[in-house]
Amino acid sequence: MTYLNLVQLLDDRAQQQPDSIAIEALNRDSLTYRDLHRHVISIAAALNQSGIGRNDRVAIVMPNGPEMATAFLAVAAGATSAPLNPQYRAAEFDFYLSDLGAKALIIQADLDSEARLVARDRGIPIIDLVPQVDRAAGLFELRQSDRNPIGPGDFAAADDVALVLHTSGTTSRPKIVPLTQPNICASAQHIRAALQLTIADRCLNVMPLFHIHGLIAAVLASLAAGGSVVCTPGFYSPSFFEWIDRFHPTWFTAVPTMHQAILARAADQQSVIRRSALRFIRSSSASLAPQVMSELERTFNVPVIEAYGMTEAAHQMTSNPLPPRPRKAGSVGVAAGPEVAIMAEEGSELMPIDQRGEIVIRGANVMCGYANNPSANEQAFTQGWFRTGDQGYLDSDGYLCITGRLKEIINRGGEKISPREIDEVLLDHPAIAQAITFAMPDAKFNEEVAAAVVLRENRSATEIEIRLFAEQRLANYKVPKRVIILKEIPKGPTGKIQRIGLAEKLGLNAEDQSLHRESEFAAPRTPLEESLAAIWQEMLQLPKVGVRDEFLRLGGDSILAVQLIARVKQKYQLVTLSLVEFFSAPTIADQAVILARLLLEEIEALNEDELPSVIK
């Protein structure tokens, strides 16, 4: 059946299978389709009576979980959902809430977020969402002090916008992607068909629900099939196998970095894997290395289905098929919803089989255009085809292979990052005269954020200082993992600074870096260094760490630093490092010296039996 809006989809499911389970969560009763339908209708009606109606954009700031899923559905049923990353900083919330023209902010009542302060300063009504934890998963109440009643209103119609998300462009200003009710319903149906989902399927969602991948592929596709979705608090590799054993999902969808973290723990979970009910694993939002795909299939003994998606297409564009049709490692599969073609990069001519060009799409799930951005739309559409900015080719079997990207956007494990946005933050640093952000190869995330800077005359700054400056102003995934301080930034033949290829010019090659670290690897020399190395390996999810490896260059950030310090304190009890000491001593060797001194200062006050074993 073709659904024109969310209400129609949920109404159909509530009539067809009222007592079937729709949503599940940890330590909560399950929510049936009947109760989900009632809840969505009642919340949408309540919002309308509070002055929020069709096509009004409502920002949602929530942690992952069942309430985030049902809030998205309820708002989209009567208005327009605009989920935001709860980890944004105040400046980011200020931009997104303003750019959206948000009619209201829905935020979990107990969530400590700068979004609340920003909304209050901008005069945006704040609606507290209170989960009803003693009832079925996903049920909640809304509490709002200021109301502007407009009376009963209509639910969203087919031409209304159900969901708006921002996507990064080649400028510093992200673009608004408006997805209509038919866009998201079509994409959900495409995913259902590609994966052959049925009412017997249960999806374990580990994707963030402010992201198109989790919202459409995990939640809405499951509901379109009449199956169920388990809404976890978000991806956490130590709990993943516990969730697999507890809920017995038939599938899950994730980005490649999550799959790699899962594989890192799989060796100790063989009994759970043997008991699992998985029939396939899905991967999307970033390129899945063929080696990782093969290891996943060997480990779980189920097919791994790689798909290709983007926000402008309400997620899915292509997908590798399920058996018995072949899955091609290194390919993102065949068209799975919209039409897919290859267009000449400098014109509108479509390319023949095996010829490279720009990947273009058109179909029911593809947006009609960016909001309030005619210049972007002129560049993005050619003769009805949406230009993805990705380069690739179709083989003789119709499988799509992606060979690169024409755009400058950094794709960090599925997170699309605008480099110019980071440039502007770095240029606010008083010591930086020039800054250019670019993608560098990374074994874990496929691409990482790097930046090259030129310092002002007679000013100084270190890489760590610059990174800490950026961490105060950007979400963690946007903070450059390498900052290269140069006397002059390399320029292209025309005198312009070119982001693409800059990593290679500066010698930031993933393989070369790996070999460089291997050649300089310094093993722990003392029990204290061995103990610290074990903690670092666990926290950073690395197979080994040398005592001269720097924390930030291994992928650490300030949040991981706080967690690591807490783990060290738990281990040694008597002493702890301050955050200042931690970043001033960025290697295990440096920190071992500080810890040894602090431990020795405690020895005089302790009996032999009280001494930590590491210094006996």
Coordinates of C-alpha atoms in Angstrom, one line a residue:
M1 CA 0.0 0.0 0.0
T2 CA 1.2 3.5 -0.8
Y3 CA 0.9 5.8 2.2
L4 CA 0.4 9.5 1.7
N5 CA 1.2 10.6 5.3
L6 CA 2.2 9.2 8.7
V7 CA -1.3 9.2 10.1
Q8 CA -2.5 7.0 7.3
L9 CA 0.4 4.6 7.8
L10 CA -0.2 4.3 11.6
D11 CA -4.0 4.1 11.2
D12 CA -3.6 1.2 8.8
R13 CA -1.3 -0.7 11.1
A14 CA -3.6 0.0 14.1
Q15 CA -6.5 -1.5 12.2
Q16 CA -4.6 -4.4 10.7
Q17 CA -2.7 -5.5 13.9
P18 CA -3.8 -3.5 16.9
D19 CA -2.3 -5.8 19.5
S20 CA 1.1 -6.3 17.8
I21 CA 4.1 -4.7 19.4
A22 CA 5.4 -1.6 17.7
I23 CA 8.0 -0.2 20.1
E24 CA 10.1 -1.7 22.9
A25 CA 12.7 -0.4 25.3
L26 CA 14.8 -1.4 28.2
N27 CA 12.9 -2.0 31.5
R28 CA 9.6 -0.8 29.9
D29 CA 6.4 -2.5 28.9
S30 CA 6.0 -2.8 25.1
L31 CA 3.8 -0.3 23.1
T32 CA 1.2 -1.8 20.8
Y33 CA 0.2 -0.4 17.4
R34 CA -3.2 0.5 18.9
D35 CA -1.7 2.5 21.7
L36 CA 1.0 4.1 19.5
H37 CA -1.7 5.3 17.1
R38 CA -3.8 6.7 20.0
H39 CA -0.8 8.4 21.5
V40 CA 0.4 10.0 18.2
I41 CA -3.1 11.3 17.5
S42 CA -3.6 12.7 20.9
I43 CA -0.2 14.5 21.1
A44 CA -0.7 15.9 17.6
A45 CA -4.1 17.2 18.5
A46 CA -2.7 18.7 21.8
L47 CA 0.0 20.5 19.9
N48 CA -2.5 22.0 17.5
Q49 CA -4.7 23.2 20.4
S50 CA -1.5 24.9 21.8
G51 CA -1.1 26.9 18.6
I52 CA 1.1 24.5 16.6
G53 CA -0.3 23.3 13.3
R54 CA 0.5 22.0 9.9
N55 CA 4.0 22.9 8.6
D56 CA 5.0 24.6 11.8
R57 CA 8.6 23.6 12.6
V58 CA 9.0 22.1 16.1
A59 CA 12.6 21.5 17.3
I60 CA 13.0 18.4 19.3
V61 CA 16.0 18.0 21.7
M62 CA 15.9 14.5 23.3
P63 CA 18.2 11.7 24.2
N64 CA 17.9 8.5 22.3
G65 CA 15.0 6.2 23.4
P66 CA 11.4 5.4 22.8
E67 CA 10.1 8.9 23.7
M68 CA 12.3 10.4 21.0
A69 CA 10.8 8.0 18.4
T70 CA 7.2 8.7 19.4
A71 CA 7.9 12.5 19.7
F72 CA 9.1 12.5 16.1
L73 CA 6.0 10.6 14.9
A74 CA 3.6 12.7 16.9
V75 CA 5.0 16.1 15.8
A76 CA 5.3 14.9 12.2
A77 CA 1.6 13.8 12.3
G78 CA 0.3 17.3 12.9
A79 CA 3.2 19.7 12.2
T80 CA 6.9 19.4 11.1
S81 CA 9.5 17.6 13.2
A82 CA 12.9 19.2 13.4
P83 CA 15.2 16.9 15.6
L84 CA 18.5 18.4 16.8
N85 CA 21.6 16.8 18.1
P86 CA 21.4 17.2 21.9
Q87 CA 25.2 17.5 22.1
Y88 CA 25.2 20.8 20.2
R89 CA 26.8 23.8 22.0
A90 CA 24.8 27.0 22.6
A91 CA 26.1 28.7 19.5
E92 CA 25.0 25.8 17.4
F93 CA 21.5 25.7 19.0
D94 CA 21.3 29.4 18.4
F95 CA 22.0 29.0 14.7
Y96 CA 19.7 26.0 14.1
L97 CA 16.7 27.3 16.1
S98 CA 17.0 30.7 14.4
D99 CA 17.5 29.2 10.9
L100 CA 14.5 26.8 11.4
G101 CA 12.2 29.6 12.5
A102 CA 11.1 27.1 15.2
K103 CA 7.6 27.6 16.4
A104 CA 8.4 25.7 19.6
L105 CA 11.1 23.6 21.3
I106 CA 10.2 20.2 22.7
I107 CA 12.8 19.1 25.2
Q108 CA 12.9 16.3 27.8
A109 CA 12.0 17.8 31.2
D110 CA 15.1 16.6 33.0
L111 CA 17.6 17.2 30.1
D112 CA 20.4 19.6 31.0
S113 CA 20.8 21.3 27.7
E114 CA 21.9 24.8 26.5
A115 CA 19.0 24.6 24.0
R116 CA 16.6 25.7 26.8
L117 CA 18.5 28.9 27.5
V118 CA 18.8 29.7 23.8
A119 CA 15.1 29.1 23.2
R120 CA 14.2 31.3 26.1
D121 CA 16.5 34.1 24.9
R122 CA 14.9 33.9 21.5
G123 CA 11.4 33.9 22.8
I124 CA 10.7 30.4 21.5
P125 CA 8.0 28.6 23.5
I126 CA 9.5 25.7 25.5
I127 CA 7.4 22.5 25.9
D128 CA 8.7 20.0 28.5
L129 CA 8.3 16.3 27.6
V130 CA 7.8 14.1 30.6
P131 CA 8.2 10.4 30.0
Q132 CA 5.6 8.2 31.6
V133 CA 8.1 5.6 32.8
D134 CA 5.4 3.5 34.6
R135 CA 3.6 3.0 31.3
A136 CA 4.5 1.5 27.9
A137 CA 7.6 2.6 26.1
G138 CA 7.3 5.9 24.3
L139 CA 4.3 7.3 26.1
F140 CA 4.8 10.8 27.5
E141 CA 3.1 14.0 28.6
L142 CA 3.7 17.5 27.3
R143 CA 3.8 20.5 29.7
Q144 CA 3.7 24.0 28.5
S145 CA 3.2 27.1 30.6
D146 CA 2.3 29.6 27.8
R147 CA -0.4 28.6 25.3
N148 CA -2.0 30.2 22.4
P149 CA -5.0 28.0 21.6
I150 CA -6.3 27.8 18.1
G151 CA -8.8 25.0 18.5
P152 CA -8.9 21.6 16.8
G153 CA -7.0 21.4 13.5
D154 CA -6.3 19.1 10.7
F155 CA -3.6 16.5 10.7
A156 CA -0.8 16.7 8.2
A157 CA -1.8 16.3 4.6
A158 CA 0.1 14.7 1.7
D159 CA 1.8 18.0 0.6
D160 CA 2.9 19.0 4.1
V161 CA 6.5 18.8 5.3
A162 CA 6.9 16.0 7.9
L163 CA 10.6 16.4 8.7
V164 CA 13.3 19.0 8.3
L165 CA 17.0 18.4 8.8
H166 CA 20.0 20.4 8.1
T167 CA 22.7 19.1 5.8
S168 CA 26.1 20.6 5.4
G169 CA 27.1 22.4 2.1
T170 CA 30.3 23.7 0.7
T171 CA 29.6 27.0 2.4
S172 CA 29.6 27.6 6.1
R173 CA 25.8 27.8 6.2
P174 CA 24.1 24.4 6.3
K175 CA 21.0 23.9 4.1
I176 CA 17.5 23.0 5.2
V177 CA 16.2 19.7 3.7
P178 CA 12.4 19.6 3.8
L179 CA 11.0 16.1 3.5
T180 CA 7.3 15.8 2.8
Q181 CA 4.9 13.2 4.2
P182 CA 5.1 11.1 0.9
N183 CA 8.9 11.4 0.9
I184 CA 9.4 9.7 4.2
C185 CA 6.6 7.2 3.8
A186 CA 8.0 6.2 0.4
S187 CA 11.6 5.8 1.8
A188 CA 10.3 3.6 4.6
Q189 CA 8.4 1.4 2.1
H190 CA 11.5 1.2 -0.1
I191 CA 13.6 0.0 2.9
R192 CA 10.9 -2.5 3.9
A193 CA 10.9 -3.9 0.4
A194 CA 14.7 -4.0 0.0
L195 CA 15.1 -5.9 3.3
Q196 CA 11.9 -8.0 2.9
L197 CA 10.7 -6.8 6.3
T198 CA 7.6 -8.5 7.8
I199 CA 5.6 -8.3 11.0
A200 CA 7.9 -11.0 12.4
D201 CA 10.9 -8.7 12.3
R202 CA 12.4 -6.8 15.2
C203 CA 15.0 -4.1 14.7
L204 CA 17.5 -3.1 17.4
N205 CA 18.0 0.6 16.9
V206 CA 21.4 1.9 17.9
M207 CA 21.5 4.9 15.6
P208 CA 20.9 8.4 16.9
L209 CA 17.3 9.5 16.3
F210 CA 18.2 13.1 15.3
H211 CA 19.7 11.4 12.2
I212 CA 17.8 10.4 9.0
H213 CA 19.4 6.9 9.2
G214 CA 17.8 6.0 12.6
L215 CA 14.5 7.8 12.0
I216 CA 13.7 6.3 8.7
A217 CA 15.7 3.0 8.3
A218 CA 15.2 1.8 11.9
V219 CA 12.0 3.3 13.2
L220 CA 9.7 4.1 10.3
A221 CA 10.7 1.2 8.0
S222 CA 9.9 -1.2 10.9
L223 CA 6.5 0.4 11.5
A224 CA 5.7 0.4 7.8
A225 CA 6.3 -3.4 7.8
G226 CA 4.3 -4.0 10.9
G227 CA 7.3 -5.2 12.8
S228 CA 8.8 -3.8 16.0
V229 CA 11.7 -1.6 16.9
V230 CA 13.8 -1.7 20.1
C231 CA 14.7 1.9 21.0
T232 CA 18.0 1.8 22.9
P233 CA 19.7 4.7 24.7
G234 CA 22.1 4.9 21.8
F235 CA 25.1 2.9 20.6
Y236 CA 27.2 1.6 23.5
S237 CA 29.4 -1.3 22.5
P238 CA 29.8 -2.9 26.0
S239 CA 25.9 -3.3 26.1
F240 CA 25.4 -4.3 22.5
F241 CA 25.5 -8.0 23.0
E242 CA 23.4 -7.8 26.2
W243 CA 20.7 -6.1 24.1
I244 CA 21.1 -8.8 21.3
D245 CA 20.6 -11.5 23.9
R246 CA 17.7 -9.8 25.7
F247 CA 15.6 -8.7 22.7
H248 CA 16.5 -11.3 20.0
P249 CA 16.3 -8.8 17.1
T250 CA 16.2 -10.1 13.6
W251 CA 18.3 -7.2 12.3
F252 CA 20.0 -3.9 13.1
T253 CA 21.4 -1.1 11.1
A254 CA 24.5 0.9 11.9
V255 CA 27.4 2.9 10.5
P256 CA 30.8 1.2 9.8
T257 CA 32.5 2.6 12.9
M258 CA 29.8 0.9 15.1
H259 CA 30.3 -2.4 13.2
Q260 CA 34.0 -2.2 13.9
A261 CA 33.4 -1.6 17.6
I262 CA 31.0 -4.5 17.7
L263 CA 33.6 -6.8 16.0
A264 CA 36.2 -5.7 18.6
R265 CA 34.0 -7.3 21.3
A266 CA 32.6 -10.3 19.4
A267 CA 35.3 -12.8 20.3
D268 CA 34.1 -12.9 23.9
Q269 CA 30.4 -13.2 22.9
Q270 CA 30.3 -16.3 20.9
S271 CA 27.6 -17.9 22.9
V272 CA 25.4 -14.8 22.5
I273 CA 26.0 -14.8 18.8
R274 CA 25.0 -18.5 18.5
R275 CA 21.7 -17.8 20.3
S276 CA 20.9 -14.7 18.3
A277 CA 18.0 -14.4 16.0
L278 CA 19.7 -12.2 13.4
R279 CA 18.8 -12.8 9.8
F280 CA 20.9 -9.9 8.4
I281 CA 22.9 -6.9 9.3
R282 CA 22.6 -3.5 7.5
S283 CA 25.2 -0.9 7.1
S284 CA 24.8 2.6 5.7
S285 CA 25.7 6.4 5.9
A286 CA 29.4 5.7 5.1
S287 CA 31.5 3.4 3.1
L288 CA 31.9 -0.1 4.5
A289 CA 35.3 -1.6 3.9
P290 CA 35.1 -5.1 2.2
Q291 CA 37.3 -6.5 5.0
V292 CA 34.8 -5.4 7.6
M293 CA 31.9 -6.7 5.7
S294 CA 33.6 -10.1 5.4
E295 CA 34.5 -10.2 9.1
L296 CA 30.9 -9.3 10.1
E297 CA 29.5 -12.1 7.9
R298 CA 32.0 -14.6 9.3
T299 CA 31.4 -13.6 12.8
F300 CA 27.5 -13.5 12.8
N301 CA 27.0 -16.0 9.9
V302 CA 24.4 -13.7 8.3
P303 CA 24.5 -11.5 5.2
V304 CA 25.6 -7.9 5.6
I305 CA 23.6 -5.6 3.5
E306 CA 25.3 -2.3 2.6
A307 CA 23.1 0.6 1.5
Y308 CA 23.6 4.1 0.2
G309 CA 21.6 6.9 1.6
M310 CA 21.5 10.7 2.1
T311 CA 19.2 13.2 3.8
E312 CA 17.9 14.7 0.6
A313 CA 16.6 11.3 -0.4
A314 CA 14.9 10.6 3.0
H315 CA 17.8 8.2 3.4
Q316 CA 17.8 5.2 1.1
M317 CA 18.8 5.3 -2.6
T318 CA 20.5 2.0 -3.3
S319 CA 20.9 -1.3 -1.4
N320 CA 22.6 -4.6 -1.8
P321 CA 19.9 -7.3 -2.1
L322 CA 19.3 -10.2 0.3
P323 CA 20.3 -13.7 -0.8
P324 CA 19.9 -15.5 -3.2
R325 CA 20.8 -12.3 -5.2
P326 CA 24.5 -11.5 -4.9
R327 CA 26.0 -8.9 -2.5
K328 CA 29.0 -7.1 -4.0
A329 CA 31.6 -6.0 -1.5
G330 CA 32.7 -2.5 -2.3
S331 CA 29.4 -1.7 -4.0
V332 CA 26.3 0.0 -2.4
G333 CA 24.0 -2.2 -4.4
V334 CA 21.2 -1.6 -6.9
A335 CA 18.6 1.1 -7.1
A336 CA 16.3 0.6 -4.1
G337 CA 13.5 3.1 -4.5
P338 CA 14.5 6.1 -6.6
E339 CA 15.9 5.9 -10.1
V340 CA 19.7 6.1 -10.1
A341 CA 21.9 7.2 -13.0
I342 CA 25.4 8.6 -13.7
M343 CA 25.6 12.1 -15.2
A344 CA 28.6 13.7 -16.8
E345 CA 30.1 16.1 -14.3
E346 CA 30.1 19.0 -16.6
G347 CA 26.7 18.6 -18.2
S348 CA 23.4 16.9 -18.3
E349 CA 24.3 13.8 -20.4
L350 CA 23.8 10.5 -18.7
M351 CA 26.8 8.2 -18.9
P352 CA 26.8 4.5 -20.1
I353 CA 27.6 1.5 -18.0
D354 CA 31.0 1.4 -16.3
Q355 CA 31.6 5.1 -17.1
R356 CA 32.4 7.4 -14.1
G357 CA 30.4 10.5 -13.4
E358 CA 28.2 12.2 -10.8
I359 CA 25.6 10.0 -9.2
V360 CA 22.1 11.4 -9.7
I361 CA 18.7 10.3 -8.5
R362 CA 15.0 11.1 -8.8
G363 CA 11.9 9.5 -7.3
A364 CA 9.2 9.7 -4.7
N365 CA 11.5 9.8 -1.7
V366 CA 13.7 12.7 -3.1
M367 CA 13.1 16.2 -1.8
C368 CA 11.7 18.8 -4.1
G369 CA 14.4 21.3 -3.1
Y370 CA 16.2 23.0 -0.3
A371 CA 14.2 25.5 1.7
N372 CA 14.7 29.2 0.8
N373 CA 17.8 28.5 -1.2
P374 CA 17.2 29.0 -4.9
S375 CA 20.9 29.1 -5.8
A376 CA 21.6 25.8 -4.1
N377 CA 18.6 24.3 -5.9
E378 CA 19.9 25.5 -9.2
Q379 CA 23.1 23.7 -8.6
A380 CA 21.6 20.6 -7.2
F381 CA 19.0 19.8 -9.9
T382 CA 19.5 19.1 -13.6
Q383 CA 16.5 18.2 -15.7
G384 CA 14.7 16.8 -12.7
W385 CA 17.7 14.8 -11.4
F386 CA 19.2 15.5 -8.0
R387 CA 22.9 15.7 -8.1
T388 CA 24.4 13.9 -5.1
G389 CA 27.9 15.3 -5.4
D390 CA 29.3 11.8 -5.2
Q391 CA 31.2 10.2 -8.0
G392 CA 30.7 6.6 -9.2
Y393 CA 29.6 4.2 -11.9
L394 CA 27.0 1.5 -12.5
D395 CA 28.3 -1.9 -13.5
S396 CA 26.7 -4.2 -16.0
D397 CA 24.5 -5.8 -13.3
G398 CA 23.2 -2.4 -12.2
Y399 CA 25.3 -2.3 -9.0
L400 CA 26.5 1.2 -8.0
C401 CA 30.1 1.7 -7.0
I402 CA 31.1 5.0 -5.4
T403 CA 34.6 6.1 -6.3
G404 CA 34.9 9.5 -4.6
R405 CA 33.2 12.7 -3.8
L406 CA 32.9 15.9 -5.8
K407 CA 32.0 18.0 -2.8
E408 CA 34.3 19.1 -0.1
I409 CA 32.1 17.9 2.7
I410 CA 33.9 15.7 5.3
N411 CA 32.1 12.4 5.9
R412 CA 33.2 11.3 9.3
G413 CA 31.6 7.9 9.8
G414 CA 28.3 9.1 8.4
E415 CA 28.4 12.5 10.0
K416 CA 28.6 15.2 7.2
I417 CA 30.7 18.2 8.3
S418 CA 31.0 21.5 6.6
P419 CA 34.7 22.5 6.6
R420 CA 34.0 26.2 6.4
E421 CA 32.0 26.1 9.6
I422 CA 35.1 24.9 11.4
D423 CA 37.3 27.5 9.6
E424 CA 35.2 30.3 11.1
V425 CA 35.5 28.9 14.6
L426 CA 39.3 28.5 14.3
L427 CA 39.6 32.0 13.0
D428 CA 38.1 33.3 16.2
H429 CA 41.2 32.1 18.0
P430 CA 43.3 35.2 18.8
A431 CA 46.5 33.6 17.6
I432 CA 45.3 32.2 14.2
A433 CA 45.6 34.3 11.1
Q434 CA 44.5 31.7 8.5
A435 CA 42.7 28.4 8.8
I436 CA 41.5 25.7 6.3
T437 CA 39.7 22.6 7.3
F438 CA 39.8 19.4 5.2
A439 CA 39.3 15.7 5.3
M440 CA 42.2 13.4 6.1
P441 CA 42.1 9.6 5.7
D442 CA 41.3 7.6 8.8
A443 CA 41.2 3.9 9.4
K444 CA 38.3 4.1 11.9
F445 CA 36.0 6.7 10.5
N446 CA 37.1 6.6 6.8
E447 CA 37.6 10.3 7.0
E448 CA 38.5 12.6 9.9
V449 CA 38.6 16.3 10.4
A450 CA 42.0 18.0 10.0
A451 CA 42.9 21.7 9.8
A452 CA 45.9 23.7 8.8
V453 CA 46.5 27.0 10.4
V454 CA 48.9 29.9 10.1
L455 CA 49.6 31.9 13.3
R456 CA 49.6 35.6 13.6
E457 CA 53.0 37.3 13.9
N458 CA 54.4 37.2 17.4
R459 CA 51.6 35.0 18.6
S460 CA 51.9 31.4 19.7
A461 CA 49.5 28.4 20.2
T462 CA 50.0 24.7 20.3
E463 CA 47.9 22.0 18.6
I464 CA 46.4 20.9 21.9
E465 CA 45.4 24.5 22.8
I466 CA 43.8 25.0 19.4
R467 CA 41.8 21.7 19.7
L468 CA 40.6 22.6 23.2
F469 CA 39.5 26.0 21.9
A470 CA 37.5 24.3 19.2
E471 CA 36.0 21.8 21.7
Q472 CA 34.3 24.7 23.6
R473 CA 32.5 25.8 20.4
L474 CA 31.8 22.7 18.3
A475 CA 30.2 19.3 18.8
N476 CA 32.9 16.7 19.5
Y477 CA 32.7 15.1 16.1
K478 CA 33.5 18.4 14.4
V479 CA 36.7 19.1 16.4
P480 CA 39.8 18.6 14.2
K481 CA 41.8 15.6 15.2
R482 CA 44.9 17.0 13.7
V483 CA 45.9 20.7 13.6
I484 CA 48.9 21.4 11.4
I485 CA 50.7 24.7 12.2
L486 CA 52.3 26.0 9.0
K487 CA 54.1 29.2 7.9
E488 CA 52.0 29.1 4.7
I489 CA 49.1 27.1 3.5
P490 CA 49.7 25.4 0.1
K491 CA 47.8 26.8 -2.8
G492 CA 46.6 25.5 -6.1
P493 CA 47.8 26.6 -9.6
T494 CA 45.3 29.5 -9.6
G495 CA 46.4 30.7 -6.2
K496 CA 43.3 29.4 -4.5
I497 CA 43.5 27.2 -1.4
Q498 CA 42.2 23.7 -2.3
R499 CA 40.8 21.5 0.4
I500 CA 40.6 18.4 -1.8
G501 CA 44.0 16.8 -1.9
L502 CA 45.4 18.9 1.0
A503 CA 45.8 15.9 3.3
E504 CA 48.0 14.2 0.7
K505 CA 50.1 17.4 0.2
L506 CA 50.7 17.6 4.0
G507 CA 51.5 13.9 4.2
L508 CA 48.4 12.9 6.2
N509 CA 48.0 9.5 4.7
A510 CA 46.1 6.9 6.9
E511 CA 48.4 4.1 5.9
D512 CA 51.6 6.1 6.2
Q513 CA 50.5 7.4 9.7
S514 CA 49.8 3.8 10.7
L515 CA 53.2 2.6 9.6
H516 CA 54.8 5.7 11.2
R517 CA 53.1 4.9 14.5
E518 CA 54.1 1.2 14.2
S519 CA 57.8 2.1 13.6
E520 CA 57.9 4.4 16.5
F521 CA 55.8 2.2 18.8
A522 CA 57.2 2.2 22.4
A523 CA 56.0 -0.6 24.6
P524 CA 55.3 -0.1 28.3
R525 CA 58.4 -0.5 30.5
T526 CA 56.9 -0.6 34.0
P527 CA 53.8 -2.0 35.7
L528 CA 52.4 1.5 36.0
E529 CA 52.8 2.1 32.2
E530 CA 51.3 -1.3 31.4
S531 CA 48.3 -0.5 33.6
L532 CA 47.7 2.9 32.0
A533 CA 48.2 1.4 28.5
A534 CA 45.4 -1.2 29.2
I535 CA 43.0 1.6 30.3
W536 CA 43.8 3.7 27.3
Q537 CA 43.3 0.7 24.9
E538 CA 39.9 0.0 26.5
M539 CA 38.7 3.6 26.4
L540 CA 40.0 4.4 22.9
Q541 CA 39.1 0.9 21.5
L542 CA 42.6 0.3 20.1
P543 CA 44.5 -2.9 19.9
K544 CA 47.6 -1.4 21.5
V545 CA 48.9 2.0 22.6
G546 CA 52.5 3.0 22.9
V547 CA 53.8 5.0 25.9
R548 CA 54.8 7.9 23.6
D549 CA 51.5 8.1 21.6
E550 CA 49.5 11.3 22.3
F551 CA 46.0 11.0 23.5
L552 CA 44.4 13.5 21.1
R553 CA 46.1 12.0 18.1
L554 CA 44.8 8.6 19.0
G555 CA 41.2 10.0 18.6
G556 CA 40.7 11.1 22.2
D557 CA 38.6 14.2 23.2
S558 CA 37.8 16.0 26.4
I559 CA 34.8 13.8 27.2
L560 CA 36.9 10.6 26.9
A561 CA 39.6 12.4 28.9
V562 CA 37.2 12.9 31.8
Q563 CA 36.1 9.3 31.6
L564 CA 39.7 8.1 31.5
I565 CA 40.7 10.2 34.5
A566 CA 37.8 8.7 36.4
R567 CA 38.9 5.2 35.5
V568 CA 42.5 6.0 36.7
K569 CA 41.1 7.3 39.9
Q570 CA 39.0 4.2 40.4
K571 CA 42.1 2.0 39.7
Y572 CA 44.5 3.8 42.1
Q573 CA 42.0 5.3 44.6
L574 CA 44.6 7.3 46.4
V575 CA 45.5 9.8 43.6
T576 CA 44.0 11.3 40.5
L577 CA 45.1 13.6 37.6
S578 CA 43.5 16.9 37.0
L579 CA 42.2 17.7 33.5
V580 CA 45.0 20.3 33.2
E581 CA 47.6 17.8 34.2
F582 CA 46.2 15.3 31.8
F583 CA 46.4 17.5 28.7
S584 CA 49.8 19.0 29.8
A585 CA 51.1 15.4 29.9
P586 CA 49.5 13.9 26.8
T587 CA 51.3 10.5 26.7
I588 CA 51.3 7.5 29.0
A589 CA 55.0 8.0 29.7
D590 CA 54.4 11.6 30.9
Q591 CA 51.3 10.6 33.0
A592 CA 53.1 7.7 34.5
V593 CA 55.8 10.1 35.9
I594 CA 53.1 12.3 37.4
L595 CA 51.2 9.4 38.9
A596 CA 54.3 7.8 40.3
R597 CA 55.2 11.0 42.1
L598 CA 51.7 11.3 43.5
L599 CA 51.7 7.7 44.6
L600 CA 55.1 7.9 46.2
E601 CA 53.9 11.0 48.2
E602 CA 51.2 8.8 49.7
I603 CA 53.5 5.9 50.7
E604 CA 54.7 7.4 54.0
A605 CA 51.1 7.6 55.2
L606 CA 50.3 4.0 54.3
N607 CA 51.0 0.5 55.6
E608 CA 52.5 -2.0 53.2
D609 CA 49.1 -3.8 52.9
E610 CA 47.5 -0.6 51.8
L611 CA 49.9 0.1 48.9
P612 CA 48.6 -0.3 45.4
S613 CA 50.0 -3.4 43.8
V614 CA 51.4 -1.5 40.9
I615 CA 54.1 0.1 43.0
K616 CA 54.9 -2.7 45.4

